[in-house]
Short mmCIF file of N, CA and C in Angstrom, two decimals:
data_model
loop_
_atom_site.label_atom_id
_atom_site.label_comp_id
_atom_site.label_asym_id
_atom_site.label_seq_id
_atom_site.Cartn_x
_atom_site.Cartn_y
_atom_site.Cartn_z
N MET U 669 144.62 77.67 141.81
CA MET U 669 144.52 76.56 142.69
C MET U 669 143.09 76.07 142.83
N ALA U 670 142.17 77.01 142.72
CA ALA U 670 140.77 76.60 142.83
C ALA U 670 140.41 75.63 141.72
N ASP U 671 140.98 75.85 140.54
CA ASP U 671 140.70 74.96 139.43
C ASP U 671 141.21 73.54 139.72
N GLU U 672 142.38 73.44 140.37
CA GLU U 672 142.93 72.13 140.69
C GLU U 672 142.05 71.41 141.69
N GLN U 673 141.51 72.18 142.66
CA GLN U 673 140.63 71.56 143.65
C GLN U 673 139.34 71.07 142.99
N ASP U 674 138.78 71.88 142.06
CA ASP U 674 137.55 71.50 141.37
C ASP U 674 137.77 70.23 140.55
N ARG U 675 138.95 70.11 139.93
CA ARG U 675 139.25 68.93 139.14
C ARG U 675 139.34 67.69 140.02
N ASP U 676 139.86 67.89 141.20
CA ASP U 676 140.01 66.76 142.10
C ASP U 676 138.65 66.28 142.61
N THR U 677 137.71 67.22 142.82
CA THR U 677 136.40 66.83 143.35
C THR U 677 135.50 66.28 142.26
N LEU U 678 135.73 66.63 141.02
CA LEU U 678 134.92 66.11 139.93
C LEU U 678 135.28 64.66 139.69
N GLN U 679 134.29 63.85 139.49
CA GLN U 679 134.54 62.46 139.20
C GLN U 679 134.24 62.23 137.73
N HIS U 680 135.10 61.57 137.10
CA HIS U 680 134.90 61.24 135.71
C HIS U 680 134.07 59.97 135.63
N SER U 681 133.22 59.88 134.64
CA SER U 681 132.42 58.66 134.50
C SER U 681 133.28 57.56 133.91
N THR U 682 132.94 56.36 134.32
CA THR U 682 133.68 55.20 133.85
C THR U 682 132.70 54.25 133.18
N PRO U 683 133.16 53.25 132.45
CA PRO U 683 132.25 52.28 131.85
C PRO U 683 131.38 51.58 132.89
N ALA U 684 131.84 51.45 134.09
CA ALA U 684 131.05 50.80 135.13
C ALA U 684 129.83 51.65 135.48
N ASP U 685 129.95 52.98 135.35
CA ASP U 685 128.82 53.86 135.65
C ASP U 685 127.68 53.63 134.67
N ALA U 686 127.94 53.24 133.46
CA ALA U 686 126.92 53.03 132.45
C ALA U 686 126.43 51.60 132.40
N ALA U 687 126.98 50.73 133.20
CA ALA U 687 126.59 49.31 133.19
C ALA U 687 125.20 49.16 133.78
N PRO U 688 124.39 48.24 133.24
CA PRO U 688 123.06 48.01 133.80
C PRO U 688 123.15 47.37 135.18
N PRO U 689 122.12 47.58 136.00
CA PRO U 689 122.16 46.96 137.34
C PRO U 689 121.98 45.45 137.22
N PRO U 690 122.36 44.72 138.23
CA PRO U 690 122.20 43.27 138.17
C PRO U 690 120.72 42.90 138.06
N ALA U 691 120.42 41.75 137.49
CA ALA U 691 119.05 41.34 137.24
C ALA U 691 118.27 41.14 138.53
N ASP U 692 118.92 40.77 139.61
CA ASP U 692 118.19 40.53 140.86
C ASP U 692 118.02 41.80 141.68
N ALA U 693 118.52 42.94 141.21
CA ALA U 693 118.39 44.19 141.95
C ALA U 693 116.95 44.69 141.87
N ALA U 694 116.46 45.22 142.97
CA ALA U 694 115.08 45.75 143.00
C ALA U 694 115.06 47.09 142.27
N PHE U 695 113.99 47.26 141.53
CA PHE U 695 113.84 48.51 140.76
C PHE U 695 113.13 49.55 141.62
N THR U 696 113.73 50.67 141.75
CA THR U 696 113.14 51.78 142.47
C THR U 696 113.01 52.94 141.50
N PRO U 697 111.77 53.35 141.21
CA PRO U 697 111.63 54.46 140.26
C PRO U 697 112.17 55.76 140.85
N ALA U 698 112.62 56.60 139.96
CA ALA U 698 113.15 57.89 140.38
C ALA U 698 112.00 58.80 140.78
N GLU U 699 112.32 59.79 141.52
CA GLU U 699 111.34 60.80 141.94
C GLU U 699 110.85 61.51 140.67
N PRO U 700 109.52 61.70 140.52
CA PRO U 700 109.04 62.39 139.32
C PRO U 700 109.54 63.82 139.27
N LEU U 701 109.79 64.28 138.06
CA LEU U 701 110.28 65.65 137.88
C LEU U 701 109.15 66.67 137.97
N LYS U 702 107.92 66.21 137.75
CA LYS U 702 106.79 67.12 137.81
C LYS U 702 106.75 67.74 139.20
N ASN U 703 106.59 69.01 139.26
CA ASN U 703 106.56 69.80 140.48
C ASN U 703 107.89 69.77 141.22
N ALA U 704 108.88 69.16 140.71
CA ALA U 704 110.25 69.03 141.19
C ALA U 704 110.49 69.61 142.57
N GLY U 705 109.88 69.01 143.56
CA GLY U 705 110.13 69.39 144.94
C GLY U 705 109.35 70.60 145.39
N VAL U 706 108.46 71.13 144.56
CA VAL U 706 107.67 72.29 144.94
C VAL U 706 106.34 71.81 145.46
N ASP U 707 105.97 72.31 146.63
CA ASP U 707 104.65 71.96 147.16
C ASP U 707 103.60 72.70 146.37
N PHE U 708 102.59 72.00 145.94
CA PHE U 708 101.55 72.57 145.09
C PHE U 708 100.22 72.42 145.81
N THR U 709 99.54 73.51 146.07
CA THR U 709 98.29 73.48 146.82
C THR U 709 97.12 73.80 145.91
N PRO U 710 95.89 73.47 146.31
CA PRO U 710 94.72 73.82 145.51
C PRO U 710 94.59 75.32 145.26
N GLU U 711 95.04 76.11 146.23
CA GLU U 711 94.99 77.58 146.02
C GLU U 711 95.87 77.98 144.84
N ASP U 712 97.04 77.32 144.73
CA ASP U 712 97.92 77.58 143.61
C ASP U 712 97.25 77.20 142.30
N ALA U 713 96.48 76.13 142.32
CA ALA U 713 95.80 75.67 141.10
C ALA U 713 94.80 76.70 140.63
N SER U 714 94.06 77.27 141.57
CA SER U 714 93.08 78.28 141.15
C SER U 714 93.76 79.53 140.64
N ALA U 715 94.88 79.90 141.27
CA ALA U 715 95.60 81.07 140.79
C ALA U 715 96.17 80.81 139.41
N THR U 716 96.72 79.61 139.21
CA THR U 716 97.26 79.27 137.90
C THR U 716 96.15 79.22 136.87
N GLY U 717 95.03 78.65 137.24
CA GLY U 717 93.89 78.58 136.32
C GLY U 717 93.43 79.96 135.93
N THR U 718 93.44 80.89 136.85
CA THR U 718 93.03 82.26 136.54
C THR U 718 94.02 82.89 135.58
N ALA U 719 95.30 82.68 135.86
CA ALA U 719 96.31 83.26 134.97
C ALA U 719 96.18 82.64 133.59
N SER U 720 96.00 81.35 133.54
CA SER U 720 95.85 80.68 132.26
C SER U 720 94.57 81.11 131.57
N GLY U 721 93.50 81.26 132.37
CA GLY U 721 92.23 81.72 131.83
C GLY U 721 92.32 83.13 131.29
N SER U 722 93.08 84.00 131.99
CA SER U 722 93.20 85.37 131.50
C SER U 722 94.02 85.39 130.21
N THR U 723 94.98 84.51 130.10
CA THR U 723 95.74 84.43 128.86
C THR U 723 94.83 83.99 127.72
N LEU U 724 93.98 83.02 128.00
CA LEU U 724 93.02 82.56 127.00
C LEU U 724 92.04 83.67 126.66
N ALA U 725 91.57 84.37 127.69
CA ALA U 725 90.65 85.49 127.46
C ALA U 725 91.33 86.59 126.65
N ASP U 726 92.60 86.84 126.95
CA ASP U 726 93.34 87.84 126.17
C ASP U 726 93.46 87.42 124.71
N ALA U 727 93.72 86.14 124.50
CA ALA U 727 93.84 85.64 123.12
C ALA U 727 92.51 85.75 122.39
N LYS U 728 91.42 85.41 123.10
CA LYS U 728 90.09 85.52 122.49
C LYS U 728 89.78 86.97 122.15
N GLN U 729 90.08 87.87 123.08
CA GLN U 729 89.81 89.29 122.84
C GLN U 729 90.66 89.81 121.68
N SER U 730 91.89 89.36 121.62
CA SER U 730 92.77 89.76 120.52
C SER U 730 92.20 89.28 119.19
N ALA U 731 91.69 88.04 119.16
CA ALA U 731 91.09 87.51 117.93
C ALA U 731 89.84 88.30 117.57
N ARG U 732 89.02 88.63 118.56
CA ARG U 732 87.82 89.44 118.30
C ARG U 732 88.20 90.81 117.73
N ASP U 733 89.21 91.41 118.33
CA ASP U 733 89.66 92.72 117.84
C ASP U 733 90.15 92.63 116.40
N TYR U 734 90.89 91.57 116.10
CA TYR U 734 91.41 91.37 114.75
C TYR U 734 90.27 91.20 113.75
N VAL U 735 89.27 90.40 114.12
CA VAL U 735 88.11 90.19 113.24
C VAL U 735 87.33 91.49 113.07
N ALA U 736 87.14 92.23 114.16
CA ALA U 736 86.42 93.50 114.07
C ALA U 736 87.17 94.49 113.17
N LYS U 737 88.48 94.51 113.29
CA LYS U 737 89.29 95.39 112.44
C LYS U 737 89.16 94.99 110.98
N GLY U 738 89.17 93.68 110.71
CA GLY U 738 89.00 93.18 109.35
C GLY U 738 87.63 93.55 108.78
N ARG U 739 86.60 93.41 109.61
CA ARG U 739 85.25 93.79 109.17
C ARG U 739 85.18 95.27 108.84
N GLU U 740 85.79 96.06 109.71
CA GLU U 740 85.78 97.51 109.49
C GLU U 740 86.50 97.88 108.20
N GLN U 741 87.63 97.24 107.96
CA GLN U 741 88.37 97.51 106.72
C GLN U 741 87.57 97.07 105.50
N ALA U 742 86.91 95.91 105.60
CA ALA U 742 86.09 95.43 104.48
C ALA U 742 84.92 96.37 104.24
N ALA U 743 84.30 96.84 105.31
CA ALA U 743 83.17 97.77 105.17
C ALA U 743 83.63 99.08 104.53
N ASP U 744 84.78 99.57 104.95
CA ASP U 744 85.32 100.81 104.35
C ASP U 744 85.62 100.61 102.87
N LYS U 745 86.20 99.47 102.54
CA LYS U 745 86.51 99.17 101.13
C LYS U 745 85.22 99.07 100.32
N ALA U 746 84.21 98.40 100.89
CA ALA U 746 82.92 98.26 100.19
C ALA U 746 82.26 99.63 99.99
N ARG U 747 82.33 100.47 101.02
CA ARG U 747 81.77 101.83 100.88
C ARG U 747 82.47 102.60 99.77
N GLY U 748 83.79 102.49 99.73
CA GLY U 748 84.55 103.18 98.68
C GLY U 748 84.17 102.69 97.30
N LEU U 749 84.05 101.37 97.16
CA LEU U 749 83.65 100.80 95.87
C LEU U 749 82.23 101.21 95.51
N ALA U 750 81.35 101.24 96.50
CA ALA U 750 79.96 101.64 96.25
C ALA U 750 79.89 103.11 95.83
N GLU U 751 80.69 103.94 96.45
CA GLU U 751 80.72 105.36 96.07
C GLU U 751 81.23 105.52 94.63
N ASP U 752 82.26 104.76 94.28
CA ASP U 752 82.78 104.79 92.91
C ASP U 752 81.71 104.32 91.92
N GLY U 753 81.02 103.23 92.27
CA GLY U 753 79.96 102.71 91.41
C GLY U 753 78.83 103.70 91.25
N LYS U 754 78.48 104.37 92.34
CA LYS U 754 77.42 105.37 92.29
C LYS U 754 77.82 106.52 91.36
N ALA U 755 79.05 106.97 91.48
CA ALA U 755 79.53 108.06 90.63
C ALA U 755 79.52 107.65 89.15
N LYS U 756 79.95 106.42 88.88
CA LYS U 756 79.95 105.95 87.49
C LYS U 756 78.53 105.80 86.95
N ALA U 757 77.62 105.33 87.81
CA ALA U 757 76.23 105.16 87.38
C ALA U 757 75.58 106.52 87.07
N THR U 758 75.81 107.51 87.91
CA THR U 758 75.23 108.83 87.65
C THR U 758 75.82 109.45 86.39
N ASP U 759 77.12 109.24 86.16
CA ASP U 759 77.74 109.74 84.93
C ASP U 759 77.12 109.06 83.71
N ALA U 760 76.94 107.75 83.80
CA ALA U 760 76.36 107.01 82.67
C ALA U 760 74.92 107.47 82.41
N LEU U 761 74.15 107.67 83.48
CA LEU U 761 72.76 108.13 83.31
C LEU U 761 72.72 109.55 82.73
N THR U 762 73.63 110.39 83.15
CA THR U 762 73.69 111.74 82.60
C THR U 762 74.02 111.70 81.10
N GLN U 763 74.96 110.83 80.72
CA GLN U 763 75.30 110.68 79.31
C GLN U 763 74.12 110.13 78.51
N LEU U 764 73.40 109.16 79.09
CA LEU U 764 72.22 108.61 78.44
C LEU U 764 71.16 109.68 78.25
N SER U 765 70.96 110.50 79.26
CA SER U 765 70.00 111.60 79.16
C SER U 765 70.39 112.56 78.04
N GLN U 766 71.67 112.87 77.96
CA GLN U 766 72.15 113.77 76.91
C GLN U 766 71.95 113.15 75.53
N MET U 767 72.20 111.84 75.41
CA MET U 767 71.99 111.16 74.12
C MET U 767 70.51 111.19 73.72
N LEU U 768 69.63 110.99 74.70
CA LEU U 768 68.19 111.04 74.41
C LEU U 768 67.76 112.45 73.99
N THR U 769 68.31 113.44 74.65
CA THR U 769 67.99 114.82 74.28
C THR U 769 68.48 115.11 72.85
N ASP U 770 69.69 114.68 72.55
CA ASP U 770 70.23 114.89 71.20
C ASP U 770 69.39 114.13 70.16
N ALA U 771 68.95 112.92 70.51
CA ALA U 771 68.16 112.11 69.58
C ALA U 771 66.77 112.69 69.37
N ALA U 772 66.26 113.46 70.35
CA ALA U 772 64.91 114.03 70.24
C ALA U 772 64.81 114.95 69.03
N GLY U 773 65.85 115.69 68.72
CA GLY U 773 65.84 116.57 67.55
C GLY U 773 65.70 115.77 66.26
N GLN U 774 66.41 114.69 66.16
CA GLN U 774 66.31 113.84 64.97
C GLN U 774 64.94 113.17 64.89
N VAL U 775 64.40 112.79 66.03
CA VAL U 775 63.07 112.17 66.05
C VAL U 775 62.04 113.20 65.58
N ASP U 776 62.20 114.48 66.00
CA ASP U 776 61.30 115.55 65.54
C ASP U 776 61.28 115.61 64.02
N GLU U 777 62.46 115.59 63.41
CA GLU U 777 62.57 115.72 61.96
C GLU U 777 61.97 114.51 61.23
N LYS U 778 62.24 113.30 61.73
CA LYS U 778 61.85 112.10 61.00
C LYS U 778 60.44 111.62 61.32
N LEU U 779 60.03 111.69 62.59
CA LEU U 779 58.75 111.12 62.99
C LEU U 779 57.71 112.17 63.42
N GLY U 780 58.16 113.35 63.76
CA GLY U 780 57.23 114.39 64.19
C GLY U 780 57.55 114.85 65.60
N ALA U 781 57.02 116.04 65.92
CA ALA U 781 57.29 116.69 67.21
C ALA U 781 56.74 115.89 68.38
N GLN U 782 55.62 115.22 68.16
CA GLN U 782 55.01 114.46 69.26
C GLN U 782 55.97 113.35 69.74
N TYR U 783 56.59 112.64 68.83
CA TYR U 783 57.50 111.57 69.20
C TYR U 783 58.81 112.13 69.77
N GLY U 784 59.22 113.28 69.28
CA GLY U 784 60.40 113.96 69.82
C GLY U 784 60.17 114.35 71.27
N GLN U 785 58.91 114.75 71.56
CA GLN U 785 58.58 115.11 72.95
C GLN U 785 58.69 113.89 73.86
N TYR U 786 58.32 112.71 73.36
CA TYR U 786 58.49 111.48 74.16
C TYR U 786 59.97 111.27 74.51
N ALA U 787 60.83 111.49 73.55
CA ALA U 787 62.27 111.33 73.77
C ALA U 787 62.77 112.35 74.79
N ARG U 788 62.28 113.61 74.71
CA ARG U 788 62.67 114.64 75.69
C ARG U 788 62.16 114.29 77.09
N SER U 789 60.95 113.77 77.14
CA SER U 789 60.37 113.37 78.43
C SER U 789 61.20 112.23 79.04
N ALA U 790 61.58 111.27 78.22
CA ALA U 790 62.42 110.16 78.71
C ALA U 790 63.77 110.70 79.18
N ALA U 791 64.34 111.65 78.44
CA ALA U 791 65.62 112.24 78.83
C ALA U 791 65.50 112.96 80.16
N ASP U 792 64.38 113.69 80.36
CA ASP U 792 64.16 114.40 81.63
C ASP U 792 64.04 113.42 82.80
N ARG U 793 63.33 112.32 82.56
CA ARG U 793 63.17 111.32 83.63
C ARG U 793 64.51 110.67 83.97
N VAL U 794 65.28 110.35 82.97
CA VAL U 794 66.59 109.74 83.23
C VAL U 794 67.48 110.73 83.97
N GLN U 795 67.43 112.01 83.58
CA GLN U 795 68.23 113.03 84.26
C GLN U 795 67.77 113.20 85.71
N GLY U 796 66.45 113.19 85.92
CA GLY U 796 65.92 113.27 87.29
C GLY U 796 66.35 112.09 88.15
N PHE U 797 66.33 110.90 87.56
CA PHE U 797 66.77 109.70 88.26
C PHE U 797 68.25 109.80 88.61
N SER U 798 69.04 110.30 87.66
CA SER U 798 70.48 110.48 87.89
C SER U 798 70.72 111.47 89.04
N SER U 799 69.97 112.56 89.05
CA SER U 799 70.12 113.56 90.11
C SER U 799 69.71 112.99 91.46
N ALA U 800 68.63 112.20 91.48
CA ALA U 800 68.17 111.60 92.74
C ALA U 800 69.22 110.64 93.29
N ILE U 801 69.84 109.87 92.42
CA ILE U 801 70.90 108.95 92.87
C ILE U 801 72.09 109.74 93.38
N ASP U 802 72.45 110.79 92.68
CA ASP U 802 73.61 111.58 93.05
C ASP U 802 73.42 112.26 94.41
N GLN U 803 72.20 112.66 94.73
CA GLN U 803 71.94 113.38 95.98
C GLN U 803 71.87 112.47 97.20
N LYS U 804 71.63 111.18 97.00
CA LYS U 804 71.51 110.26 98.12
C LYS U 804 72.84 109.61 98.44
N SER U 805 72.98 109.23 99.72
CA SER U 805 74.18 108.49 100.12
C SER U 805 74.00 107.02 99.74
N VAL U 806 75.09 106.28 99.77
CA VAL U 806 75.05 104.86 99.45
C VAL U 806 74.14 104.13 100.44
N GLU U 807 74.22 104.51 101.72
CA GLU U 807 73.38 103.87 102.74
C GLU U 807 71.90 104.11 102.45
N ASP U 808 71.55 105.34 102.03
CA ASP U 808 70.16 105.64 101.69
C ASP U 808 69.70 104.82 100.49
N LEU U 809 70.57 104.68 99.50
CA LEU U 809 70.23 103.88 98.32
C LEU U 809 70.01 102.41 98.70
N LEU U 810 70.86 101.89 99.58
CA LEU U 810 70.69 100.51 100.03
C LEU U 810 69.39 100.35 100.81
N ASP U 811 69.07 101.33 101.65
CA ASP U 811 67.80 101.28 102.39
C ASP U 811 66.61 101.30 101.43
N ASP U 812 66.69 102.14 100.39
CA ASP U 812 65.62 102.19 99.40
C ASP U 812 65.48 100.86 98.67
N ALA U 813 66.60 100.24 98.34
CA ALA U 813 66.56 98.94 97.66
C ALA U 813 65.94 97.87 98.56
N ARG U 814 66.33 97.87 99.83
CA ARG U 814 65.74 96.91 100.77
C ARG U 814 64.23 97.11 100.89
N GLU U 815 63.81 98.36 100.96
CA GLU U 815 62.38 98.67 101.06
C GLU U 815 61.63 98.21 99.81
N LEU U 816 62.23 98.42 98.65
CA LEU U 816 61.61 97.97 97.40
C LEU U 816 61.44 96.45 97.39
N VAL U 817 62.47 95.75 97.83
CA VAL U 817 62.40 94.29 97.86
C VAL U 817 61.32 93.83 98.84
N ARG U 818 61.21 94.50 100.00
CA ARG U 818 60.19 94.12 100.97
C ARG U 818 58.78 94.36 100.43
N LYS U 819 58.59 95.51 99.79
CA LYS U 819 57.25 95.88 99.32
C LYS U 819 56.85 95.11 98.06
N SER U 820 57.79 94.98 97.12
CA SER U 820 57.48 94.35 95.83
C SER U 820 58.60 93.41 95.42
N PRO U 821 58.63 92.22 95.96
CA PRO U 821 59.72 91.31 95.58
C PRO U 821 59.69 90.93 94.11
N GLU U 822 58.50 90.88 93.50
CA GLU U 822 58.44 90.53 92.08
C GLU U 822 59.06 91.62 91.21
N VAL U 823 58.87 92.88 91.59
CA VAL U 823 59.50 93.98 90.85
C VAL U 823 61.02 93.90 91.00
N ALA U 824 61.48 93.59 92.22
CA ALA U 824 62.92 93.49 92.46
C ALA U 824 63.53 92.37 91.62
N VAL U 825 62.85 91.24 91.55
CA VAL U 825 63.35 90.12 90.75
C VAL U 825 63.37 90.51 89.27
N GLY U 826 62.33 91.19 88.81
CA GLY U 826 62.28 91.64 87.42
C GLY U 826 63.39 92.63 87.11
N LEU U 827 63.63 93.58 88.03
CA LEU U 827 64.72 94.53 87.82
C LEU U 827 66.07 93.82 87.80
N ALA U 828 66.26 92.88 88.70
CA ALA U 828 67.53 92.14 88.74
C ALA U 828 67.73 91.36 87.45
N ALA U 829 66.66 90.74 86.95
CA ALA U 829 66.77 90.00 85.69
C ALA U 829 67.09 90.95 84.54
N GLY U 830 66.44 92.10 84.52
CA GLY U 830 66.70 93.08 83.45
C GLY U 830 68.12 93.61 83.50
N VAL U 831 68.58 93.94 84.69
CA VAL U 831 69.95 94.44 84.84
C VAL U 831 70.95 93.34 84.45
N GLY U 832 70.67 92.11 84.87
CA GLY U 832 71.55 91.00 84.50
C GLY U 832 71.61 90.79 83.01
N PHE U 833 70.45 90.90 82.33
CA PHE U 833 70.41 90.75 80.88
C PHE U 833 71.24 91.84 80.20
N VAL U 834 71.05 93.09 80.65
CA VAL U 834 71.79 94.20 80.05
C VAL U 834 73.29 94.03 80.28
N LEU U 835 73.67 93.65 81.51
CA LEU U 835 75.10 93.45 81.78
C LEU U 835 75.67 92.31 80.95
N ALA U 836 74.92 91.23 80.80
CA ALA U 836 75.39 90.12 79.98
C ALA U 836 75.59 90.55 78.53
N ARG U 837 74.67 91.35 78.02
CA ARG U 837 74.81 91.84 76.64
C ARG U 837 76.03 92.76 76.50
N LEU U 838 76.21 93.64 77.48
CA LEU U 838 77.35 94.57 77.43
C LEU U 838 78.68 93.81 77.51
N ILE U 839 78.74 92.85 78.40
CA ILE U 839 79.98 92.06 78.54
C ILE U 839 80.23 91.24 77.28
N GLY U 840 79.16 90.64 76.75
CA GLY U 840 79.30 89.87 75.51
C GLY U 840 79.77 90.73 74.35
N ALA U 841 79.22 91.95 74.24
CA ALA U 841 79.64 92.86 73.18
C ALA U 841 81.10 93.27 73.36
N ALA U 842 81.51 93.50 74.62
CA ALA U 842 82.89 93.90 74.88
C ALA U 842 83.85 92.76 74.53
N VAL U 843 83.47 91.53 74.85
CA VAL U 843 84.33 90.38 74.54
C VAL U 843 84.42 90.19 73.02
N ASP U 844 83.28 90.30 72.32
CA ASP U 844 83.29 90.16 70.87
C ASP U 844 84.15 91.24 70.23
N GLN U 845 84.06 92.45 70.75
CA GLN U 845 84.83 93.57 70.20
C GLN U 845 86.32 93.36 70.44
N ARG U 846 86.67 92.82 71.61
CA ARG U 846 88.07 92.57 71.93
C ARG U 846 88.66 91.48 71.06
N ASP U 847 87.87 90.44 70.78
CA ASP U 847 88.34 89.34 69.95
C ASP U 847 88.48 89.72 68.48
N ALA U 848 87.76 90.72 68.05
CA ALA U 848 87.80 91.10 66.63
C ALA U 848 89.03 91.85 66.25
#
């Protein structure tokens, strides 16, 4: 029975309900929906501003945390790559030292003991350099490089040019070998 009563109280819309008002009727704007009957005071505005500000502050802090985490991950990745590079460099220097030592015997036979001693001395220096690199941390090596650049920028530029030349030659040789 309640359903029958509800149906009776509900009014169905008719075409007359959708008809425009007469042209001479005065226009009265509807009540704005903003704040829909809620009294809004300046105190409410400051409270809302604080809540909105804290949300903004939370978003900023979240972005800072995300950036800091990204930096940390990048630094860890760079440290790992630097450690790998350091290990490869010390291995290469050790192999170079061994090649120089092996070549010293041949130099003794062909050119004399004096020149063979030069090759052994070079091998010892390369081995010492390899050991020094191996014993230092990546951070210590970077600090040493920065100090070298500060004290002697021309030496640093010369070393960079030399290393670049050697790398270019090695890469060029590898590409030529691959194409052949």
